[in-house]
Every structure is written in C-alpha cells, then in structure tokens.
Amino acid sequence: MTALVLAVLLASLDQTIVSTALPRIADDLGGFRDIAWVTASYLLASTAATPLWGKLGDMLGRRRLYLVATTAFLVASALCGVAQDLPQLVAARAMQGLAGGGMIVLTFALVGDIVAPAERGRYQGRFGSVYGVASIAGPLLGGLFTDELSWRWAFLINVPVGLVAVAIAARYLPAAARRPAARIDYLGAGLLAAAATALILITSFGERWGWASPGVLGLAVAAVVLIALVIPVERRAAAPVLPLSMLTSRTVVIASVVGFVANVAMFSVLVYLPTYLQVVDGVSATLSGVHMLPLVIGLVVSQSLAGRWIANPARVRVVLAAGMVLNVAGLVLLSTLAPGASQIVLVLYFLVTGVGIGMVPMVALTAAQNAVPAADIGAASAVVTFARSIGAAFGVAVFGTLLGDDVAGNIGGAFLWITPLVVLGTLLAFLLPKRS
C-alpha cells in the first residue's frame, strides 16, 4: 500500500505541479504561445491510454505493468528535468502522462486484486485523499520549487520518491494470475484514444481557439464518430479493451457518469478557489493553500469514513447519494461567496464542500469494481478513471470560460452554472442498485 500510495501521489501531483511554474518555464525555454501544451500533453496521454492500461493489466498481470509504468514515469520525469527546449519538454511530458495514467489505473485495479470486496472502499479512500491533497499541494510545491530552487525540480523530485515506490513494489506486490493469451485489441484502444484526444483538445483549447470555431466543431464531430465506431469494433474483438458488458452494467455506467460529474465539480473547486483567494482577497499563493485546509481536511476525513461505511454493500448507494447531495450544497454555498467574507464563513463553506467532494470518487470506483468479475476489474477501473479524467478536463475548461477575466464578479455565477449538472449526477446516484 505504501508503494501504491506513492505512485498515486506522484502521478496526481504531476497533473497540477507545473501550473505555477509555467511562466518561468516559458521564460527559460521560450514558446510562450505554446506553453499550454506542457499541461495538455500530460493530460492527453494519461487519459487516452487509460483503457489500454486497464485491459493489459487484466491480460498480462498488473504487477509487471505497474513496475514498467512507474519506471517509465521516472525516466520521463528525468527527461522533463533536463529538457533544453519546449518541444523536448512537451514530448517528455507526454511520455510522463502515458506512464502516469497507467500508474493510477493499475493502482486502483491492484487494490481490487489485493483487497476483499468488503474492504475495497476503505483502502480506495486513502488514494482518493492523496489525489485531493495533491490537487492542492501541486501548485504550491511547483511555486516553491520555482522560487527557491528551479522549475526543473518540479519534475526531478519524482525520481528519488519514485525509486522508493519501485523498490517496495518489486519486493511486496503479489503477482496476479495471467489470463489466457489473446490478441490485444489495438483498434479499439486506438479509437478510444483518438476520441479522448479530441475531447481533451476541445476542453484544453476551446476557449483559445473559439468554442464555435471550425477546429473545435470538427473535433466534436470527430469525437462523436469515433465513439460510435467503438461499439461495433469492440463487439467483434476477441479481448475488447472496453468489454461491452461494461456498457450494459447499470452499476458501472452510473458510477462512470457520477465520477465524471463529481470531477467536474471537484476540479472546478480545487483549481479556481485558490485563484479566487489570491485575486480577490489578495492572499499569497502559500496563504491560499492555508485557507484551503478546511476543504482538504473535510475531503480526507470523508474519504476515510466513506470507505469504512461501504464495507456493507447495502450502504454504497446511500453514501454515494449523500456525497453528491453535499456536493450540490457546497456549490450553492460557494456561489454566495463575496469579497471580504469572514474566516468563519470560508471555513464552513470549504468544509462542507470538502466533505462532499471526498465522499464520491472512490465510492463510485469501488461500486464498479464490485459489480464485475475479478477478470474485468482492470477494465472497470479504467472506464471509471477515464470518465473522471474527462470530467476533470471538462470542469476546468468550462469553469475557466465561465469565470473569464472578472473572478470576483463571475465566480458565484460559474458555480451556479455547474450545479444543475451535479444535481443530475445526484439523481443518478439514487438509481444505483441497492447492493453494489
């Protein structure tokens, strides 16, 4: 578990740690116009490869692939740290994202291998807490490294920590049984990767290119066509990367949609609340992180408690629905934020929001894992993780567009705009089977 927690920490940190370092990177390496690709390349690669990592883990054994992914992540981190120009950094970030996506989905699936169904929620909660904390800590660490050392240490720090994770995993992770050899579904994986690429490009660059521009509309059409092609391809595949049983499983479908919606809310909050505190209340980057502590505490505690509560499968639906209700409550509270709000108000609002955020992601994942045979745990984990990744990118892009240049004036309306989507996710959570 130590090795797996370290892996999730590294992979999730690298989604956000470069955000505060980007201006310095652009200054050192040039390419201000294309600096967004440093973040987008990681997100693209990690999301696009998720389904394939999950299926390969089911087929080839997750321990071996986990060690390969983690080692590749460390090599890519070192290459990022020594990059001499922007194309080199973007290429290394893509490699890092490819490996990081594998680390996350294989970690979640490994818990499904190692831990009994009744205990999965409790263990998955630890990873959800790490993921949430990393989302807050990433920008702070990125700024600290950039100011005190060099932006390169935002990548190089992964190497010593990752080596510890690899050493522990190589010694202690059990080797899962391999399934009979089957032809790898490269066509299905390619279609899913292409569809994910189109969706991430839309969310990452839609505002810059124009939401109604021919390029964005073309990508939207391409994504729809590619997703439509997946079904006949997967129906004919001997070992589909996305088994169609996943699409007919009520639990997996609901868990994926709820995971998508929850991550829209989660990343809108985690990415833009620190911006609000810095721009509107005038606090430093470090102090904005301190102000976010009630949210992080609520997230960590609720993750842990939710994991224990769902040891009884009959409680999964109740816990998931309760978490979504608190998500809605948190967004409504945040929509009333006004400049100069008292510290007590901020603590209360952030605490409610953190509790709601923490109760959902790992409960949804555990519900999906418990709903499928052991041989498909990796695929189920990949489907939910894939949906959550798209949700994160969608949330950041849409919320950023709604926010515009007037953070103080628009943040309340932005939270209200995404609230109906979260309400829809809440209603779906109530439709989860009673025993998941």
Coordinates of C-alpha atoms in Angstrom, one line a residue, residues 276 291 294 333-334 336-338 340-353:
Y276 CA -10.2 33.5 -6.1
H291 CA -7.1 28.9 3.6
P294 CA -10.6 23.0 5.9
L333 CA -22.7 27.9 -0.7
L334 CA -19.7 28.8 -2.8
T336 CA -22.7 33.1 -2.5
L337 CA -19.0 34.0 -1.9
A338 CA -18.4 37.7 -1.7
G340 CA -14.2 40.2 2.3
A341 CA -16.1 37.1 3.6
S342 CA -15.3 36.3 7.2
Q343 CA -12.9 33.5 8.0
I344 CA -15.7 31.6 9.8
V345 CA -17.8 31.6 6.6
L346 CA -14.9 30.5 4.5
V347 CA -14.1 27.6 6.9
L348 CA -17.7 26.5 6.9
Y349 CA -18.2 26.6 3.2
F350 CA -14.9 24.9 2.4
L351 CA -15.5 22.2 5.0
V352 CA -18.9 21.3 3.6
T353 CA -17.5 21.3 0.0

